CSV table of C-alpha atoms in Angstrom, one decimal:
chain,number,residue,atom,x,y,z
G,1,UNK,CA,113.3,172.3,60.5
G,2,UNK,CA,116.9,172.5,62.5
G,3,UNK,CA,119.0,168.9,62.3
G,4,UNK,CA,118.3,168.5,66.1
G,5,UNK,CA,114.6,168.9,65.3
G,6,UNK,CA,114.9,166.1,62.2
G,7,UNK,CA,116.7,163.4,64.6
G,8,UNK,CA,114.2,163.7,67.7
G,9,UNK,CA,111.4,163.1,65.0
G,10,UNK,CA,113.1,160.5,63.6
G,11,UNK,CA,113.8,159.4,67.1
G,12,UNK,CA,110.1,159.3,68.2
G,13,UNK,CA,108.8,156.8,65.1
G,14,UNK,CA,111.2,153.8,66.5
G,15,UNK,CA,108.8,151.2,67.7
G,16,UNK,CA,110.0,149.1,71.0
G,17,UNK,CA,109.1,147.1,73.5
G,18,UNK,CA,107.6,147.9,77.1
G,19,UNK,CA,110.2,147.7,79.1
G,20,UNK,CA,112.0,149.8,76.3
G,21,UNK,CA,109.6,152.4,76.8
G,22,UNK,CA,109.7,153.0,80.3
G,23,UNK,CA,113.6,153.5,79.9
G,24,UNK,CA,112.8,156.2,77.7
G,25,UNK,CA,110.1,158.1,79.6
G,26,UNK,CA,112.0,157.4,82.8
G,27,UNK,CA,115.2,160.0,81.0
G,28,UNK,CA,112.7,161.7,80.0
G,29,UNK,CA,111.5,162.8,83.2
G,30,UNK,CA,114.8,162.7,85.0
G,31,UNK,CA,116.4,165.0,82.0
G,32,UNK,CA,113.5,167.8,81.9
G,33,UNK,CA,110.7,166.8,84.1
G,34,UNK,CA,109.4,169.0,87.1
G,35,UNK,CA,106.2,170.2,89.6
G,36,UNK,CA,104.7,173.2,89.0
G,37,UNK,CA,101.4,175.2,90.3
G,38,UNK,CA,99.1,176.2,87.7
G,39,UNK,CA,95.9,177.5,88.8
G,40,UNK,CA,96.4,176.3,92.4
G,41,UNK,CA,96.9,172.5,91.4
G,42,UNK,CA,100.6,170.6,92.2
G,43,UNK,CA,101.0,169.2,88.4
G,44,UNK,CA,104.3,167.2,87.0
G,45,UNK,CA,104.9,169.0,84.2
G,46,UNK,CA,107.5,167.9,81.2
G,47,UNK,CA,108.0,170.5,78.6
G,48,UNK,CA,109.8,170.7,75.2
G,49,UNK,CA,109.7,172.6,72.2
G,50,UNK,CA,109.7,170.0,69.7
G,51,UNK,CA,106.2,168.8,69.0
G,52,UNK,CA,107.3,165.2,67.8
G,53,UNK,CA,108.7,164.8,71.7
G,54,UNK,CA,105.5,165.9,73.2
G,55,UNK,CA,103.6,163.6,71.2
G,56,UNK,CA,105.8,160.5,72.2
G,57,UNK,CA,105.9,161.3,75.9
G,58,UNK,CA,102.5,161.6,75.7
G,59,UNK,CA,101.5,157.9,73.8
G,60,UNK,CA,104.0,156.6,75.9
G,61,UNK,CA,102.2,157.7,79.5
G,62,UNK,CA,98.9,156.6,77.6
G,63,UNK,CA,100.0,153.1,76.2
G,64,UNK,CA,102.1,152.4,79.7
G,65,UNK,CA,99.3,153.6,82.1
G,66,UNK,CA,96.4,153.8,80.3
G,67,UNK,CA,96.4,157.7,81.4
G,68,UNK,CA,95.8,160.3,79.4
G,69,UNK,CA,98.0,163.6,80.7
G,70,UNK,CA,97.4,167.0,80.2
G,71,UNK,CA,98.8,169.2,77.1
G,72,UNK,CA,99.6,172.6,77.1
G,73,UNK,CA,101.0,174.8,75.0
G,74,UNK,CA,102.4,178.0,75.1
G,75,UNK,CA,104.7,180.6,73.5
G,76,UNK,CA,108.7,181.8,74.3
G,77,UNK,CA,108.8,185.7,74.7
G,78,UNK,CA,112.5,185.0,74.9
G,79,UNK,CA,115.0,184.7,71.6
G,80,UNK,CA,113.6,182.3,69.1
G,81,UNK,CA,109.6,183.0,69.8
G,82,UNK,CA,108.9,178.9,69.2
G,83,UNK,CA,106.1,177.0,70.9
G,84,UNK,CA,106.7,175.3,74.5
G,85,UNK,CA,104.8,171.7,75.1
G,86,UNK,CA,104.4,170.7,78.0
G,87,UNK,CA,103.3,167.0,79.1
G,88,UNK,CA,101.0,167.4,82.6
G,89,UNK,CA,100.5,164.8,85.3
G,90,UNK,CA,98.0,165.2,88.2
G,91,UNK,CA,98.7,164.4,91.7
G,92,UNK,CA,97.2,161.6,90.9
G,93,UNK,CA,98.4,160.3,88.0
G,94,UNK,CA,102.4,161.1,89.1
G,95,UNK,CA,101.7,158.5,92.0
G,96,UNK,CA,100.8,156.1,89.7
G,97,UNK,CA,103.9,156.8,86.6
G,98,UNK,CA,107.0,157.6,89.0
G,99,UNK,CA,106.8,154.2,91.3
G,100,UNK,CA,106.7,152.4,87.8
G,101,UNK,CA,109.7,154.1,86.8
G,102,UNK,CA,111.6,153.8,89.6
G,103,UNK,CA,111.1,156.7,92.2
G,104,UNK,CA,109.6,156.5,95.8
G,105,UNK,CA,108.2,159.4,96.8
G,106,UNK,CA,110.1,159.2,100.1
G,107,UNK,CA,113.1,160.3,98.4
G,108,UNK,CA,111.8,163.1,96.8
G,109,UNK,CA,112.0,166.3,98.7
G,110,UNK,CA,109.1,168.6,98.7
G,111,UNK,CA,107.1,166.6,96.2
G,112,UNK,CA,104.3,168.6,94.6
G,113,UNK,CA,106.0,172.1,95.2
G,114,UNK,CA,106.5,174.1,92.3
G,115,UNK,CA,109.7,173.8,90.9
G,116,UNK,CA,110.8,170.8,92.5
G,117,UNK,CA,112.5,168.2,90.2
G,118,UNK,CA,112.9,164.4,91.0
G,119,UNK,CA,116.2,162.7,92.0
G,120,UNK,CA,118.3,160.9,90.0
G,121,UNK,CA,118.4,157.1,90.9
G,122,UNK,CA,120.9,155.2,88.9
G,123,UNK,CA,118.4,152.7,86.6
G,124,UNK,CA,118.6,148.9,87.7
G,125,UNK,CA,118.9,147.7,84.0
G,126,UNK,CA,122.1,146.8,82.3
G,127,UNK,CA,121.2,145.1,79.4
G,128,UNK,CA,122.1,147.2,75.5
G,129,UNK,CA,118.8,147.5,74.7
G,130,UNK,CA,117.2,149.4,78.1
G,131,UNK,CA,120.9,151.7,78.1
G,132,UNK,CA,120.2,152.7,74.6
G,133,UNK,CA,116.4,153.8,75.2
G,134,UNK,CA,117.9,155.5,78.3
G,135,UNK,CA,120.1,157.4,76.2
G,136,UNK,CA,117.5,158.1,73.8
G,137,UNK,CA,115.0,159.6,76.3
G,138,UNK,CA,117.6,161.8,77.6
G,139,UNK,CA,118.5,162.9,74.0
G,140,UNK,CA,114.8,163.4,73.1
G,141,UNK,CA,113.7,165.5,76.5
G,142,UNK,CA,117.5,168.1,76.7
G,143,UNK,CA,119.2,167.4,73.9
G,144,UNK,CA,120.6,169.4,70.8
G,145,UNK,CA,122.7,168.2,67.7
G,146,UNK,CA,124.6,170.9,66.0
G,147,UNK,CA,123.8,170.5,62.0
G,148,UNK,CA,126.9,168.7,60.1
G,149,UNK,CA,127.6,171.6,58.4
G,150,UNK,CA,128.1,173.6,61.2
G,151,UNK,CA,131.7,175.1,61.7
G,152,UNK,CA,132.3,172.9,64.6
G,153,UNK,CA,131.0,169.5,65.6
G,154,UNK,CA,128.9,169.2,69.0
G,155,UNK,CA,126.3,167.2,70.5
G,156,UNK,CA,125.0,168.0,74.2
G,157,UNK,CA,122.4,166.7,77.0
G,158,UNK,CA,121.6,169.3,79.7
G,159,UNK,CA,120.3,167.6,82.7
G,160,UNK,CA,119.7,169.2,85.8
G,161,UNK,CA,121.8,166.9,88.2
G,162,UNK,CA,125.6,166.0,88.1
G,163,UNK,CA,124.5,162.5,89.2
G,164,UNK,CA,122.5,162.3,86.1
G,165,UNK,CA,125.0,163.7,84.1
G,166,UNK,CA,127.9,161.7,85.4
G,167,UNK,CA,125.8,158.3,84.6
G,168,UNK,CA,124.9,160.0,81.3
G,169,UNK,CA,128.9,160.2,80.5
G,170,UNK,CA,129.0,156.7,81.7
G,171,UNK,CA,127.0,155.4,79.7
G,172,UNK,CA,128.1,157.1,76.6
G,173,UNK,CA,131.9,156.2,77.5
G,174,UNK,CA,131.1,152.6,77.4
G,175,UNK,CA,130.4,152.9,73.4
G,176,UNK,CA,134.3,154.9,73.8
G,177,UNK,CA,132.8,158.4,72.8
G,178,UNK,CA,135.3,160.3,74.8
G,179,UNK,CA,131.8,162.0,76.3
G,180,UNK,CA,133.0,165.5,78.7
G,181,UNK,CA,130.8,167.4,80.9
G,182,UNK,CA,131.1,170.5,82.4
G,183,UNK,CA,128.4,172.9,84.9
G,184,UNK,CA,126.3,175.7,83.9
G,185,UNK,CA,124.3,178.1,85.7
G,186,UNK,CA,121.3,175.8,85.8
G,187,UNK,CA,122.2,172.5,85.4
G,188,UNK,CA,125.0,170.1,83.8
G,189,UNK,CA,126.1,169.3,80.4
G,190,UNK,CA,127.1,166.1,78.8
G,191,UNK,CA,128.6,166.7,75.5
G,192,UNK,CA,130.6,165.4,72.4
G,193,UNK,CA,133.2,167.6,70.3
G,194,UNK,CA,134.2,164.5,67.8
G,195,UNK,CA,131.9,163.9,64.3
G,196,UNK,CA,132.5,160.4,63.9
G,197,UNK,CA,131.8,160.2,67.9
G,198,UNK,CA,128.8,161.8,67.3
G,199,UNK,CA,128.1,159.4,64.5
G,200,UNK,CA,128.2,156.9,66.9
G,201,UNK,CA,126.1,158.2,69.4
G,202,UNK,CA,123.5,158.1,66.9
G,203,UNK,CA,123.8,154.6,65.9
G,204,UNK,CA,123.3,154.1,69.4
G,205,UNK,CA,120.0,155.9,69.8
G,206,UNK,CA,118.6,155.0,66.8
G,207,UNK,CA,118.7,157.4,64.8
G,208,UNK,CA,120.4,156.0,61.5
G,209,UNK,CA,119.1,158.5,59.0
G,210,UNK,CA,120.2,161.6,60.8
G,211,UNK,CA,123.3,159.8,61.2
G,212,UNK,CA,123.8,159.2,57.2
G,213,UNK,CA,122.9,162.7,56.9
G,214,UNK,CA,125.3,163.7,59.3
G,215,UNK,CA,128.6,161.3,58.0
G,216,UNK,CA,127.6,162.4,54.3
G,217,UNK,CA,128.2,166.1,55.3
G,218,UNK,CA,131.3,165.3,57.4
G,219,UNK,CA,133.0,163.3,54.5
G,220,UNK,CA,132.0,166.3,52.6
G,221,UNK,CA,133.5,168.6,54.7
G,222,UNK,CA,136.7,166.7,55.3
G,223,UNK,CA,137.3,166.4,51.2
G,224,UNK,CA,136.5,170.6,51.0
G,225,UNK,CA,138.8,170.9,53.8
G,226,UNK,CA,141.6,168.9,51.9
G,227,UNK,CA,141.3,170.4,49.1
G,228,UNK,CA,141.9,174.0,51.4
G,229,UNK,CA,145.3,172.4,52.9
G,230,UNK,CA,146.8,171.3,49.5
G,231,UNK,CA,145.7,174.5,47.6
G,232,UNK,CA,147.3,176.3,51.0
G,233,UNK,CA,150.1,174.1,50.8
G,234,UNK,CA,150.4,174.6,47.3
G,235,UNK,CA,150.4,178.2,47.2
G,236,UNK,CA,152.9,178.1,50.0
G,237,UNK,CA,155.2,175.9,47.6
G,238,UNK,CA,154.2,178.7,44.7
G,239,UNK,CA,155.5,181.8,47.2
G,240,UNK,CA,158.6,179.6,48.2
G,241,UNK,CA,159.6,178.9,44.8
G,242,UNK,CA,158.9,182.6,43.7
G,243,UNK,CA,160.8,184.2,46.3
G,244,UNK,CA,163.6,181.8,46.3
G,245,UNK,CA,163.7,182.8,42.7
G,246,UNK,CA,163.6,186.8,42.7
G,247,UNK,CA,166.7,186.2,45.5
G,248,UNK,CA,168.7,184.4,43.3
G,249,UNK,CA,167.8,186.7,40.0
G,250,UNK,CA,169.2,189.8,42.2
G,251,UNK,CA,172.2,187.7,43.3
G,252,UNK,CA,173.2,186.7,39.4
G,253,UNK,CA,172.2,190.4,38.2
G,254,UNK,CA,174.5,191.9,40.7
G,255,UNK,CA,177.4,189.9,40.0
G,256,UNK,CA,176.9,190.5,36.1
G,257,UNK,CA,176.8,194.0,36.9
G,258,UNK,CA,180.1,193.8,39.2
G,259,UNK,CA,182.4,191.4,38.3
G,260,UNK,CA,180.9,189.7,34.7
G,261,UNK,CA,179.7,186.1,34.8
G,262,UNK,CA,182.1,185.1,32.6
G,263,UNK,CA,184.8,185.2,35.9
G,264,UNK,CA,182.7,182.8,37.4
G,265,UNK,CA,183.9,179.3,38.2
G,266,UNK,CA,182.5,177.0,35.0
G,267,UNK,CA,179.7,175.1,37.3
G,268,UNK,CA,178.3,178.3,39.1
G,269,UNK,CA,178.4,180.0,35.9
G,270,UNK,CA,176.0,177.8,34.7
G,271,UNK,CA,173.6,177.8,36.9
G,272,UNK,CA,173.6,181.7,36.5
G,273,UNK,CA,172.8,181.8,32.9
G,274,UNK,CA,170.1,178.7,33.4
G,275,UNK,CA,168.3,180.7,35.7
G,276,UNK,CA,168.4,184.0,33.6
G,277,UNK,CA,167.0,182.2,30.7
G,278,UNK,CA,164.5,180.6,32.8
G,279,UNK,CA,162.9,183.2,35.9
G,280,UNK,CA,160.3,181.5,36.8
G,281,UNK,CA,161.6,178.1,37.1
G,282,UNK,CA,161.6,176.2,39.8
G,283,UNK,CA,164.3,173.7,41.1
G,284,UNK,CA,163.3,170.6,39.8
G,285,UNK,CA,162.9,172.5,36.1
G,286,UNK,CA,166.2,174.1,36.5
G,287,UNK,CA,168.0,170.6,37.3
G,288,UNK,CA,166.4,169.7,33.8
G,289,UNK,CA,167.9,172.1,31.9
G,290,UNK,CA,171.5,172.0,33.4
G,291,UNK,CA,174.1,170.0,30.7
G,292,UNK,CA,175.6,167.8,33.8
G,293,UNK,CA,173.6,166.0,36.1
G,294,UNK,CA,172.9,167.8,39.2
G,295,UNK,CA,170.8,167.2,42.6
G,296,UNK,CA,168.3,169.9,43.6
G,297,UNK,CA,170.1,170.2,47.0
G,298,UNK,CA,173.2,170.4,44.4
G,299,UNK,CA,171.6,173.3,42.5
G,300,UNK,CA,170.7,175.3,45.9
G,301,UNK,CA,174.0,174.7,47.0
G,302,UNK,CA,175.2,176.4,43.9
G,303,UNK,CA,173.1,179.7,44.4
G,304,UNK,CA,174.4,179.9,48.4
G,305,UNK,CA,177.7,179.9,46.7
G,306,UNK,CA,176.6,183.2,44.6
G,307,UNK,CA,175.2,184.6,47.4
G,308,UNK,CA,178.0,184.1,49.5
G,309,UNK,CA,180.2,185.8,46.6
G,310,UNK,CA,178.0,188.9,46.8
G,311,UNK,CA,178.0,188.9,50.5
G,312,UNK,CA,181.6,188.6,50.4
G,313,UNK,CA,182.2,191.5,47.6
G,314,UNK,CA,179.5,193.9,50.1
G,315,UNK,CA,182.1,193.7,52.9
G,316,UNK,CA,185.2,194.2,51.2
G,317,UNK,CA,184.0,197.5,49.7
């Protein structure tokens, strides 16, 4: 089972009031809810393709209403072959859920013909608790997690409104998650590109051990990816030092060959012989093995000097 999967179960065991309920089922059917015909009957139909959703949305409609809805269930020819759930509501029973939750049928355009969805209305409630299961129901019904080990961090809600989406982003900007959305060819999408962000998000919603699972892989990722920048940084230090050393090696080895060390000024013949004792020393070690005290900008100072004397030497030729 995918991360995404393991949070929306984890999502649909959290117990909570009425009123708490309805906010959920309310996303719900804002987020992924629409009519469709099936066998000549006008039926609101909610689908997802996680089995621990279906079964919430469908307790919820039965504890709320006392109705029990439709469930069908049927299989993607598309991609991933998974199962599709969907949640059904008669004609009936859709005229006695949707006032409950909020929507007159006055405003809904073409109610009952296939394909139509219902309009967003901005929710009445303010309170933490009714925003939170609001933002749980629109997590459970078109939401998807990436899993914390995933190359890149991201947590989305595809509605199919940019009023919904834009209240969505409202909603999650008030806990300061930086939430973006941008437009797709069917629909809008609310997302979040930031791990501990997304750790917050699922404090919000509830889902606490998805998040520990989550924040345990993140810190586990950012250690593994520390390690990676000092060993990089490291063996960036290791090329420098070696590089620096095979210069100045060639530098010494053409002024032996040319003019002798032993013509050298006292200090600059020094640091020649140091380094030909010691090649693979780097600065620091080099400064150690010097008789007079001398800096490790000093030393490098020192070896410009030779180079300059061979650079010097090449033009006059």
């Amino acid at each position: 089972m995918s991360f995404a999967a393991d949070t929306k179960k984890e999502l649909t065991l959290i117990s909570e009031a009425s009123s708490s309920q309805k906010n959920e089922l309310a996303a719900v059917f804002a987020a992924s809810g629409q009519w469709l015909t099936v066998d000549g009957r006008a039926l609101f139909v909610v689908e997802t393709e996680n089995v621990a959703t279906a079964r919430r949305i469908y307790t919820q409609v039965k504890t709320q209403f006392g109705l029990s809805a439709e469930v069908a269930v049927r299989r993607k020819m598309r991609l991933k072959k998974n199962n599709v759930y969907g949640i059904r509501l008669t004609e009936g029973q859709t005229e006695v859920v949707l006032p409950h939750l909020g929507w007159d049928f006055a405003t809904v355009e073409e109610p009952h013909k296939s394909g139509t969805i219902l309009p967003f209305h901005e929710p009445p409630f303010t309170d933490v608790e009714s925003v939170r299961a609001y933002l749980r129901g629109a997590f459970l019904a078109a939401g998807s997690v990436n899993a914390p080990g995933s190359p890149s961090y991201h947590l989305e809600v595809h509605v199919p409104t940019q009023a919904h989406a834009d209240y969505i982003q409202e909603k999650m900007n008030q806990y300061e998650l930086n939430a973006k959305q941008f437009r797709r060819k069917k629909g809008f999408i609310v997302y979040l590109k930031e791990g501990e962000k997304i750790v917050d998000f699922l404090s919000i919603i509830g889902a606490h051990q998805a998040l520990l699972k989550f924040e345990d892989r993140r810190i586990l990722k950012g250690m593994r990816n520390q390690v990676n920048r000092l060993v990089n940084c490291e063996t960036a230090n290791m090329n420098k030092t070696i590089n620096a050393a095979v210069r100045q090696l060639e530098t010494i080895q053409r002024l032996q060959a040319t003019v002798g060390l032993e013509t050298l000024p006292a200090h600059l013949r020094e640091v020649a012989e140091v380094r030909l004792r010691f090649p693979e020393a780097n600065l620091q070690e080099l400064c150690e093995r010097l008789d007079h005290r001398v800096s490790k900008s000093g030393l490098n100072h020192r070896f410009r000097k030779l180079e300059e004397m061979v650079a010097e030497r090449s033009l006059h030729r």
